[in-house]
Amino acid sequence: MGLLRQLLYFSVHPNQLRSILQWKIWHDPVHTRDPKKESATLQECFKYLNMTSRSFSAVIQELNPELLVPVALFYLILRGLDTIEDDMTIPLETKEPLLRNFQHILEKDGWTFDGNAPTEKDRELLVHFDVVITEYKLVKPQYKAIIADITDKMGNGMADYANNAEHNVNGVNTIKDYELYCHYVAGLVGDGLTRLFVESKLANPALLKRPELAESMGQFLQKTNIIRDIKEDLDDRRRFYPKEIWSKHVDKFEDLFDPKNIDVALNCSSEMVLNALRHADECLFYMAGIKDQSVFNFVAIPQSMAIATLELVFRNPEVYKKNVKITKGDACQLMMDSSTNLRTVCEIFKKYTRRIHKKNTPKDPNYLEISIACAKIEQFIESIYPTQDPKKLSLIHAGEIDPDVEKKKAQDSEAKKDVFFLLLAVVGTLLVISALMIGAAYLAGARFDVAFNEIKKGMIFPKLDNGSEGPQTIVDQHDHGEL
Amino acid sequence: MAPVTAPQKKTLGKVLVIGGCGFLGHHIVDLLLESYKCTISVLDLRTTRNRRPDSDNVQYFDSDITSLSSILPIFEKIKPDIVIHTASPVAVGESSESKAKLRNAMYKKVNVDGTQCVIEACQKTDVKGLVYTSSASVISDTETDLVNADERWPVVPAKNQKEYYSTTKAIAESHVLAANRSPTSPSLLTCAIRPAAIFGEGDVQVIPGTLSAYTTNKTGFQLGDNNNLFDFTYVRNIAHAHLLAAYALRVTSQTSIAPLDHEKVDGEVFIITNDQPVYFWDFARAVWKAAGNQKGTEHVWVIGKDVGLVLATVVEWGTWLVGRDTPFKRRIVRFSSMTRYYDCSKAKRRLGYRPIVSLQEGIQRAVAYWLEEQKSEGEKKGQ
């Protein structure tokens, strides 16, 4: 966007500008990493983190110091794996063993890889992967074990997909395949992170007993990205929408992009949104298990972005033309609101859920199912933050509380408070101004001691008659009969 | 549909379904036949409609529950192990004062006095378990929202209850619960099921009421903002819950050890929903859609709740002046813009309840049935 266009945009969307400025000015990270205390190789690692990640690098760098380095390295390692998997120019004979043995590669000092195509965006990371390995070796063994385990599982999962000719030609077939794919690339990350959080005692160990919650965290993000990126993926000749879903709406996958099929194409993407939306309540449930503020922000920000993105792509014809993104202002607002507590994040989910519900149309074959999915999120939020209290309702019925009287009482006390604060403000202002004036007078040389002594003698009003004689004669001089 | 239980059908012994020819009652009879090992008897005021074929070996008895002397001989003859009491008049609003009075008297007679007779008959004939069909409306005063309400929510006392029907259901429910392990007849176990807005094949309220807006071309109105969640429960799921409760009572009655408090079914109430609350107008639109409506929501005119209440007041007075009745009442405005949904986890935990038919499937079935009925009625008229 050109500067002029940006100016124009913000002049009609002041809220967007306000959010961006607020985030820039007021955002106060829970923790800030200190590059001065870091080794040269670790600083290099963070350089690559900034290069390879748009959305995660900021939240990672604000993490609790205990987890900052392990999580950053975990990200870089998986990104490295992903860069090998993604690159279609690497022959399968080279690719497969790399993917399957990546957890052992992590132990090889000085290992680097320059087999990526020059166009591969994250090529540099693998060219300098030795810095990641150096730092990985310094990580606490319990964290290393978790990272290695997930790397092993993800590498093998990716190798299976790379091996699967069918997948490469036709994309994903069934919803089950689709979810398995999302499990390998995202669900496993959720699993690994959860184990890191619990190991560092920053999350409730109960999360390990409910692995489906961490899985949902990953699935929700990955599915949202897949829905949003459909056009970009098509241009890269990849397709992740499962055939089981799109074939209900069109005969050929490419037909989704034909403007004359827009109605069915929207029904297809809304079915994909429905599928993703069903994870939302488990994501909220998961976040209730996080104990540390920085970890909470780390998990909550991407989730809030995801629900907002889902709302944006829902019944939006633009997704078939370009990669739609939430505006920068909205993103800042979401980051700000998500860096607080679960209750606020629930409010965000409720807000976007209701927007999805509003856009839902009976013409959609999944109309009722979408409505039910939205309602389920609302019901879940209600179950953790109830708005009604049965005990209070009983008292109302018993006549012990009159709801109107209660309301009035609350209003009255609120009004009393208001008056109190108003008076406080007035008196305070007066005091401050008086102090300033007295102070200014004192600095200017006023003799308060003299004034005080005079007052003590009972002379409250200054005697003007003595001093007024002089001037009066001067006035008289100029005043003789000229008028 | 697949049978509810695994290959091994659960045994229920001798079951008497009171109101077994009614809307809910005949679905209970159907489900008993499909999924349970038992002998079935039905007691109803009239047993001509919703009757199973003779080959199913269901015994039918015509009798009036408001008279103990007429039902007692039937109880004595059958000697039921389980009694499921679903008989209740249809709750409808009446336009005139005098009609409303008559109807209220009937509500009391059937719901309160009738249920008393059933309890007494159970106690006199050594019935093991009594399952009573109450209503989720006993905790709703028709005006205050119910947000994710569960069994902890208080029953609305008569003085605050605006629907007299609900008052009578609440009184009957309290009698049924009081009869659980009562000192005089400790062997009778009881519980109550509270269904939320029941619909299905043969219902005379939810589906016909919703579809009347479609057939009279009134789908272009929406009262309230449609953010209000509502529970509508497919009849078969409610039937299923009744039988789970009946089975639990039978099992409890057969074991000598009293159940733990958090597992107890006897003496308890259970809210039953489809576990799929939905935005009020979305349900209506889904029903219209099932009946063939092609429209989206572009033509819909949204009337806020407050404006709706004012309009309805005007219409109510206007039609009253010219001596006619209107479907557009304040009661309807309130109903369609209020939040009223429940949390049925207690039934899930203690009865093992899970809806067996989804909301979507339930709507399909109910609307298909309604369309079929309309067609045959039309043919009758054409003849």
GROMACS .gro file of C-alpha atoms in nm, chain B:
model
  383
  484MET     CA    1  -3.214  -4.608   1.231
  485ALA     CA    2  -2.986  -4.840   1.423
  486PRO     CA    3  -3.135  -4.983   1.739
  487VAL     CA    4  -3.041  -4.795   2.050
  488THR     CA    5  -2.882  -5.079   2.239
  489ALA     CA    6  -2.612  -5.322   2.142
  490PRO     CA    7  -2.720  -5.668   2.016
  491GLN     CA    8  -2.816  -5.764   2.371
  492LYS     CA    9  -3.144  -5.587   2.441
  493LYS     CA   10  -3.191  -5.455   2.791
  494THR     CA   11  -3.468  -5.610   2.997
  495LEU     CA   12  -3.738  -5.390   3.144
  496GLY     CA   13  -3.999  -5.644   3.254
  497LYS     CA   14  -4.363  -5.538   3.241
  498VAL     CA   15  -4.395  -5.180   3.128
  499LEU     CA   16  -4.707  -4.965   3.139
  500VAL     CA   17  -4.701  -4.648   2.931
  501ILE     CA   18  -4.965  -4.399   3.043
  502GLY     CA   19  -5.050  -4.170   2.755
  503GLY     CA   20  -4.894  -4.424   2.519
  504CYS     CA   21  -5.113  -4.311   2.229
  505GLY     CA   22  -5.008  -3.950   2.267
  506PHE     CA   23  -4.735  -3.766   2.085
  507LEU     CA   24  -4.445  -3.859   2.313
  508GLY     CA   25  -4.609  -4.175   2.446
  509HIS     CA   26  -4.630  -4.358   2.114
  510HIS     CA   27  -4.265  -4.283   2.040
  511ILE     CA   28  -4.182  -4.441   2.376
  512VAL     CA   29  -4.384  -4.749   2.279
  513ASP     CA   30  -4.202  -4.767   1.943
  514LEU     CA   31  -3.863  -4.745   2.108
  515LEU     CA   32  -3.954  -5.006   2.370
  516LEU     CA   33  -4.051  -5.246   2.092
  517GLU     CA   34  -3.731  -5.182   1.900
  518SER     CA   35  -3.474  -5.177   2.172
  519TYR     CA   36  -3.592  -5.343   2.491
  520LYS     CA   37  -3.699  -5.685   2.609
  521CYS     CA   38  -4.031  -5.625   2.781
  522THR     CA   39  -4.407  -5.667   2.767
  523ILE     CA   40  -4.586  -5.344   2.691
  524SER     CA   41  -4.922  -5.212   2.799
  525VAL     CA   42  -5.069  -4.876   2.716
  526LEU     CA   43  -5.324  -4.681   2.915
  527ASP     CA   44  -5.480  -4.377   2.752
  528LEU     CA   45  -5.802  -4.180   2.747
  529ARG     CA   46  -5.862  -4.295   2.390
  530THR     CA   47  -5.651  -4.569   2.234
  531THR     CA   48  -5.765  -4.540   1.875
  532ARG     CA   49  -5.486  -4.322   1.739
  533ASN     CA   50  -5.113  -4.402   1.721
  534ARG     CA   51  -5.187  -4.769   1.782
  535ARG     CA   52  -4.936  -5.043   1.712
  536PRO     CA   53  -5.057  -5.335   1.501
  537ASP     CA   54  -5.188  -5.635   1.696
  538SER     CA   55  -4.884  -5.839   1.590
  539ASP     CA   56  -4.669  -5.627   1.822
  540ASN     CA   57  -4.861  -5.761   2.123
  541VAL     CA   58  -4.910  -5.426   2.287
  542GLN     CA   59  -5.214  -5.428   2.517
  543TYR     CA   60  -5.429  -5.117   2.507
  544PHE     CA   61  -5.657  -4.998   2.787
  545ASP     CA   62  -5.900  -4.708   2.763
  546SER     CA   63  -5.914  -4.533   3.095
  547ASP     CA   64  -5.908  -4.194   3.267
  548ILE     CA   65  -5.619  -4.131   3.506
  549THR     CA   66  -5.819  -3.877   3.703
  550SER     CA   67  -6.022  -4.163   3.845
  551LEU     CA   68  -5.831  -4.402   4.069
  552SER     CA   69  -6.114  -4.653   4.067
  553SER     CA   70  -6.097  -4.688   3.692
  554ILE     CA   71  -5.720  -4.726   3.660
  555LEU     CA   72  -5.657  -4.941   3.966
  556PRO     CA   73  -5.811  -5.259   3.816
  557ILE     CA   74  -5.589  -5.215   3.510
  558PHE     CA   75  -5.280  -5.181   3.728
  559GLU     CA   76  -5.387  -5.487   3.925
  560LYS     CA   77  -5.435  -5.685   3.609
  561ILE     CA   78  -5.101  -5.591   3.448
  562LYS     CA   79  -4.891  -5.576   3.765
  563PRO     CA   80  -4.635  -5.351   3.595
  564ASP     CA   81  -4.273  -5.334   3.707
  565ILE     CA   82  -4.223  -4.998   3.540
  566VAL     CA   83  -4.475  -4.720   3.482
  567ILE     CA   84  -4.396  -4.436   3.244
  568HIS     CA   85  -4.641  -4.153   3.291
  569THR     CA   86  -4.646  -3.918   2.992
  570ALA     CA   87  -5.014  -3.826   2.986
  571SER     CA   88  -5.072  -3.450   2.981
  572PRO     CA   89  -5.304  -3.218   2.794
  573VAL     CA   90  -5.156  -3.005   2.518
  574ALA     CA   91  -5.051  -2.664   2.649
  575VAL     CA   92  -5.202  -2.387   2.440
  576GLY     CA   93  -5.290  -2.026   2.499
  577GLU     CA   94  -5.659  -1.940   2.498
  578SER     CA   95  -5.804  -1.619   2.365
  579SER     CA   96  -6.098  -1.573   2.595
  580GLU     CA   97  -6.097  -1.553   2.971
  581SER     CA   98  -6.366  -1.813   3.025
  582LYS     CA   99  -6.203  -2.066   2.793
  583ALA     CA  100  -5.872  -2.015   2.971
  584LYS     CA  101  -6.039  -2.087   3.305
  585LEU     CA  102  -6.183  -2.412   3.178
  586ARG     CA  103  -5.852  -2.515   3.035
  587ASN     CA  104  -5.667  -2.433   3.355
  588ALA     CA  105  -5.911  -2.646   3.550
  589MET     CA  106  -5.840  -2.929   3.309
  590TYR     CA  107  -5.462  -2.883   3.347
  591LYS     CA  108  -5.497  -2.916   3.720
  592LYS     CA  109  -5.728  -3.213   3.699
  593VAL     CA  110  -5.511  -3.416   3.463
  594ASN     CA  111  -5.163  -3.306   3.564
  595VAL     CA  112  -5.200  -3.279   3.940
  596ASP     CA  113  -5.497  -3.498   4.036
  597GLY     CA  114  -5.430  -3.750   3.761
  598THR     CA  115  -5.066  -3.787   3.860
  599GLN     CA  116  -5.172  -3.834   4.224
  600CYS     CA  117  -5.394  -4.122   4.114
  601VAL     CA  118  -5.111  -4.276   3.914
  602ILE     CA  119  -4.877  -4.254   4.214
  603GLU     CA  120  -5.135  -4.413   4.437
  604ALA     CA  121  -5.202  -4.691   4.189
  605CYS     CA  122  -4.827  -4.756   4.165
  606GLN     CA  123  -4.796  -4.775   4.541
  607LYS     CA  124  -5.093  -5.009   4.574
  608THR     CA  125  -4.973  -5.253   4.310
  609ASP     CA  126  -4.607  -5.270   4.410
  610VAL     CA  127  -4.465  -5.098   4.102
  611LYS     CA  128  -4.083  -5.078   4.113
  612GLY     CA  129  -4.020  -4.766   3.911
  613LEU     CA  130  -4.222  -4.463   3.800
  614VAL     CA  131  -4.083  -4.225   3.539
  615TYR     CA  132  -4.277  -3.901   3.509
  616THR     CA  133  -4.270  -3.668   3.210
  617SER     CA  134  -4.235  -3.321   3.358
  618SER     CA  135  -4.128  -3.020   3.155
  619ALA     CA  136  -3.823  -2.795   3.138
  620SER     CA  137  -4.069  -2.506   3.153
  621VAL     CA  138  -4.106  -2.560   3.529
  622ILE     CA  139  -3.791  -2.350   3.572
  623SER     CA  140  -3.899  -2.084   3.322
  624ASP     CA  141  -4.134  -1.799   3.406
  625THR     CA  142  -4.169  -1.734   3.028
  626GLU     CA  143  -4.002  -1.393   3.057
  627THR     CA  144  -3.669  -1.431   3.228
  628ASP     CA  145  -3.389  -1.576   3.017
  629LEU     CA  146  -3.256  -1.920   3.098
  630VAL     CA  147  -2.890  -1.930   3.012
  631ASN     CA  148  -2.736  -2.277   3.011
  632ALA     CA  149  -2.969  -2.373   3.296
  633ASP     CA  150  -2.929  -2.706   3.470
  634GLU     CA  151  -3.107  -2.893   3.749
  635ARG     CA  152  -2.974  -2.651   4.013
  636TRP     CA  153  -3.202  -2.381   3.877
  637PRO     CA  154  -3.505  -2.331   4.106
  638VAL     CA  155  -3.856  -2.436   4.009
  639VAL     CA  156  -4.055  -2.117   3.953
  640PRO     CA  157  -4.306  -2.086   4.240
  641ALA     CA  158  -4.674  -2.055   4.142
  642LYS     CA  159  -4.688  -1.684   4.226
  643ASN     CA  160  -4.415  -1.604   3.972
  644GLN     CA  161  -4.518  -1.856   3.708
  645LYS     CA  162  -4.709  -1.695   3.423
  646GLU     CA  163  -4.805  -2.023   3.253
  647TYR     CA  164  -5.050  -2.211   3.469
  648TYR     CA  165  -4.970  -2.527   3.275
  649SER     CA  166  -4.612  -2.514   3.405
  650THR     CA  167  -4.736  -2.465   3.759
  651THR     CA  168  -4.941  -2.783   3.739
  652LYS     CA  169  -4.645  -2.974   3.591
  653ALA     CA  170  -4.425  -2.849   3.876
  654ILE     CA  171  -4.675  -2.955   4.142
  655ALA     CA  172  -4.715  -3.298   3.983
  656GLU     CA  173  -4.339  -3.335   3.961
  657SER     CA  174  -4.299  -3.256   4.330
  658HIS     CA  175  -4.560  -3.522   4.417
  659VAL     CA  176  -4.379  -3.779   4.206
  660LEU     CA  177  -4.045  -3.702   4.367
  661ALA     CA  178  -4.198  -3.710   4.715
  662ALA     CA  179  -4.321  -4.061   4.639
  663ASN     CA  180  -3.965  -4.185   4.589
  664ARG     CA  181  -3.884  -4.434   4.869
  665SER     CA  182  -4.168  -4.283   5.070
  666PRO     CA  183  -4.205  -4.418   5.425
  667THR     CA  184  -4.535  -4.586   5.342
  668SER     CA  185  -4.422  -4.746   5.015
  669PRO     CA  186  -4.041  -4.758   5.027
  670SER     CA  187  -4.011  -4.996   4.734
  671LEU     CA  188  -4.140  -4.747   4.472
  672LEU     CA  189  -3.859  -4.552   4.304
  673THR     CA  190  -3.945  -4.242   4.102
  674CYS     CA  191  -3.779  -3.981   3.886
  675ALA     CA  192  -3.885  -3.702   3.651
  676ILE     CA  193  -3.773  -3.615   3.300
  677ARG     CA  194  -3.788  -3.250   3.197
  678PRO     CA  195  -3.786  -3.227   2.818
  679ALA     CA  196  -3.709  -2.890   2.658
  680ALA     CA  197  -3.932  -2.783   2.366
  681ILE     CA  198  -4.020  -3.122   2.227
  682PHE     CA  199  -4.083  -3.163   1.854
  683GLY     CA  200  -4.116  -3.447   1.608
  684GLU     CA  201  -4.357  -3.648   1.397
  685GLY     CA  202  -4.708  -3.579   1.518
  686ASP     CA  203  -4.630  -3.281   1.735
  687VAL     CA  204  -4.902  -3.020   1.734
  688GLN     CA  205  -4.701  -2.725   1.860
  689VAL     CA  206  -4.342  -2.658   1.753
  690ILE     CA  207  -4.346  -2.783   1.394
  691PRO     CA  208  -4.699  -2.674   1.292
  692GLY     CA  209  -4.648  -2.341   1.471
  693THR     CA  210  -4.320  -2.277   1.294
  694LEU     CA  211  -4.451  -2.389   0.958
  695SER     CA  212  -4.762  -2.174   0.978
  696ALA     CA  213  -4.529  -1.875   0.933
  697TYR     CA  214  -4.397  -2.038   0.618
  698THR     CA  215  -4.731  -2.136   0.469
  699THR     CA  216  -4.872  -1.791   0.535
  700ASN     CA  217  -4.561  -1.634   0.383
  701LYS     CA  218  -4.433  -1.465   0.697
  702THR     CA  219  -4.072  -1.578   0.678
  703GLY     CA  220  -3.969  -1.217   0.615
  704PHE     CA  221  -3.999  -1.120   0.981
  705GLN     CA  222  -3.757  -1.170   1.264
  706LEU     CA  223  -3.841  -1.065   1.616
  707GLY     CA  224  -3.534  -0.981   1.825
  708ASP     CA  225  -3.169  -0.992   1.726
  709ASN     CA  226  -3.150  -1.371   1.684
  710ASN     CA  227  -2.859  -1.405   1.921
  711ASN     CA  228  -3.089  -1.590   2.161
  712LEU     CA  229  -3.011  -1.957   2.197
  713PHE     CA  230  -3.289  -2.209   2.235
  714ASP     CA  231  -3.322  -2.581   2.290
  715PHE     CA  232  -3.553  -2.786   2.072
  716THR     CA  233  -3.556  -3.155   2.144
  717TYR     CA  234  -3.647  -3.430   1.904
  718VAL     CA  235  -3.914  -3.657   2.051
  719ARG     CA  236  -3.723  -3.979   2.000
  720ASN     CA  237  -3.435  -3.854   2.214
  721ILE     CA  238  -3.679  -3.778   2.492
  722ALA     CA  239  -3.829  -4.124   2.459
  723HIS     CA  240  -3.477  -4.264   2.480
  724ALA     CA  241  -3.407  -4.068   2.802
  725HIS     CA  242  -3.728  -4.199   2.961
  726LEU     CA  243  -3.624  -4.557   2.894
  727LEU     CA  244  -3.272  -4.502   3.022
  728ALA     CA  245  -3.425  -4.362   3.340
  729ALA     CA  246  -3.668  -4.654   3.365
  730TYR     CA  247  -3.384  -4.899   3.324
  731ALA     CA  248  -3.176  -4.720   3.589
  732LEU     CA  249  -3.469  -4.732   3.834
  733ARG     CA  250  -3.513  -5.103   3.769
  734VAL     CA  251  -3.145  -5.173   3.826
  735THR     CA  252  -3.145  -4.967   4.147
  736SER     CA  253  -3.453  -5.144   4.270
  737GLN     CA  254  -3.289  -5.484   4.211
  738THR     CA  255  -2.970  -5.404   4.402
  739SER     CA  256  -2.974  -5.398   4.778
  740ILE     CA  257  -2.711  -5.125   4.818
  741ALA     CA  258  -2.830  -4.766   4.787
  742PRO     CA  259  -2.658  -4.577   4.505
  743LEU     CA  260  -2.401  -4.305   4.574
  744ASP     CA  261  -2.535  -3.951   4.577
  745HIS     CA  262  -2.363  -3.852   4.254
  746GLU     CA  263  -2.491  -4.160   4.072
  747LYS     CA  264  -2.846  -4.153   4.203
  748VAL     CA  265  -3.133  -4.160   3.954
  749ASP     CA  266  -3.429  -4.221   4.188
  750GLY     CA  267  -3.576  -3.907   4.339
  751GLU     CA  268  -3.397  -3.697   4.078
  752VAL     CA  269  -3.501  -3.474   3.789
  753PHE     CA  270  -3.326  -3.472   3.453
  754ILE     CA  271  -3.332  -3.197   3.192
  755ILE     CA  272  -3.330  -3.351   2.846
  756THR     CA  273  -3.231  -3.161   2.534
  757ASN     CA  274  -3.084  -3.247   2.197
  758ASP     CA  275  -2.755  -3.115   2.341
  759GLN     CA  276  -2.751  -2.885   2.040
  760PRO     CA  277  -2.884  -2.544   2.138
  761VAL     CA  278  -2.937  -2.322   1.839
  762TYR     CA  279  -3.025  -1.959   1.763
  763PHE     CA  280  -3.403  -1.931   1.778
  764TRP     CA  281  -3.465  -1.806   1.424
  765ASP     CA  282  -3.207  -2.038   1.277
  766PHE     CA  283  -3.419  -2.328   1.396
  767ALA     CA  284  -3.727  -2.175   1.236
  768ARG     CA  285  -3.539  -2.118   0.911
  769ALA     CA  286  -3.406  -2.472   0.913
  770VAL     CA  287  -3.764  -2.597   0.951
  771TRP     CA  288  -3.886  -2.376   0.666
  772LYS     CA  289  -3.597  -2.494   0.456
  773ALA     CA  290  -3.686  -2.858   0.519
  774ALA     CA  291  -4.038  -2.773   0.402
  775GLY     CA  292  -3.901  -2.635   0.076
  776ASN     CA  293  -3.820  -2.272   0.144
  777GLN     CA  294  -3.549  -2.153  -0.095
  778LYS     CA  295  -3.499  -1.805   0.046
  779GLY     CA  296  -3.196  -1.678   0.230
  780THR     CA  297  -3.220  -1.394   0.480
  781GLU     CA  298  -3.190  -1.102   0.239
  782HIS     CA  299  -3.563  -1.031   0.254
  783VAL     CA  300  -3.584  -1.051   0.631
  784TRP     CA  301  -3.707  -0.750   0.821
  785VAL     CA  302  -3.568  -0.745   1.176
  786ILE     CA  303  -3.798  -0.603   1.442
  787GLY     CA  304  -3.624  -0.531   1.771
  788LYS     CA  305  -3.772  -0.687   2.083
  789ASP     CA  306  -3.892  -0.357   2.230
  790VAL     CA  307  -4.049  -0.237   1.907
  791GLY     CA  308  -4.204  -0.582   1.866
  792LEU     CA  309  -4.362  -0.564   2.211
  793VAL     CA  310  -4.516  -0.225   2.136
  794LEU     CA  311  -4.644  -0.340   1.798
  795ALA     CA  312  -4.788  -0.656   1.945
  796THR     CA  313  -4.968  -0.456   2.213
  797VAL     CA  314  -5.127  -0.240   1.947
  798VAL     CA  315  -5.224  -0.540   1.736
  799GLU     CA  316  -5.361  -0.728   2.036
  800TRP     CA  317  -5.584  -0.435   2.134
  801GLY     CA  318  -5.683  -0.368   1.775
  802THR     CA  319  -5.789  -0.723   1.708
  803TRP     CA  320  -5.961  -0.739   2.047
  804LEU     CA  321  -6.168  -0.430   1.953
  805VAL     CA  322  -6.286  -0.589   1.632
  806GLY     CA  323  -6.340  -0.916   1.817
  807ARG     CA  324  -6.078  -1.127   1.647
  808ASP     CA  325  -5.770  -1.323   1.746
  809THR     CA  326  -5.414  -1.266   1.624
  810PRO     CA  327  -5.108  -1.489   1.619
  811PHE     CA  328  -4.893  -1.179   1.675
  812LYS     CA  329  -4.898  -1.155   2.053
  813ARG     CA  330  -4.663  -1.010   2.312
  814ARG     CA  331  -4.623  -1.362   2.440
  815ILE     CA  332  -4.488  -1.467   2.098
  816VAL     CA  333  -4.254  -1.168   2.081
  817ARG     CA  334  -4.110  -1.251   2.421
  818PHE     CA  335  -4.084  -1.619   2.341
  819SER     CA  336  -3.902  -1.570   2.014
  820SER     CA  337  -3.655  -1.317   2.148
  821MET     CA  338  -3.570  -1.482   2.479
  822THR     CA  339  -3.275  -1.704   2.557
  823ARG     CA  340  -3.378  -2.045   2.681
  824TYR     CA  341  -3.126  -2.321   2.669
  825TYR     CA  342  -3.012  -2.585   2.910
  826ASP     CA  343  -2.718  -2.795   3.011
  827CYS     CA  344  -2.811  -3.164   3.004
  828SER     CA  345  -2.484  -3.298   3.147
  829LYS     CA  346  -2.653  -3.447   3.452
  830ALA     CA  347  -2.850  -3.682   3.227
  831LYS     CA  348  -2.534  -3.759   3.035
  832ARG     CA  349  -2.346  -3.847   3.352
  833ARG     CA  350  -2.610  -4.039   3.542
  834LEU     CA  351  -2.828  -4.191   3.272
  835GLY     CA  352  -2.558  -4.228   3.008
  836TYR     CA  353  -2.785  -4.019   2.787
  837ARG     CA  354  -2.666  -3.911   2.442
  838PRO     CA  355  -2.907  -3.788   2.179
  839ILE     CA  356  -2.962  -4.067   1.928
  840VAL     CA  357  -3.106  -3.844   1.655
  841SER     CA  358  -2.943  -3.514   1.559
  842LEU     CA  359  -3.138  -3.190   1.538
  843GLN     CA  360  -3.098  -3.184   1.159
  844GLU     CA  361  -3.227  -3.539   1.120
  845GLY     CA  362  -3.510  -3.470   1.364
  846ILE     CA  363  -3.622  -3.167   1.165
  847GLN     CA  364  -3.612  -3.367   0.839
  848ARG     CA  365  -3.828  -3.641   0.986
  849ALA     CA  366  -4.075  -3.411   1.157
  850VAL     CA  367  -4.124  -3.189   0.853
  851ALA     CA  368  -4.153  -3.484   0.614
  852TYR     CA  369  -4.427  -3.623   0.836
  853TRP     CA  370  -4.604  -3.287   0.845
  854LEU     CA  371  -4.586  -3.249   0.466
  855GLU     CA  372  -4.730  -3.598   0.426
  856GLU     CA  373  -5.016  -3.511   0.662
  857GLN     CA  374  -5.089  -3.189   0.474
  858LYS     CA  375  -5.099  -3.384   0.150
  859SER     CA  376  -5.342  -3.643   0.277
  860GLU     CA  377  -5.558  -3.372   0.431
  861GLY     CA  378  -5.559  -3.191   0.099
  862GLU     CA  379  -5.664  -3.512  -0.075
  863LYS     CA  380  -5.945  -3.561   0.172
  864LYS     CA  381  -6.068  -3.210   0.106
  865GLY     CA  382  -6.037  -3.263  -0.268
  866GLN     CA  383  -6.260  -3.569  -0.258
   0.00000   0.00000   0.00000
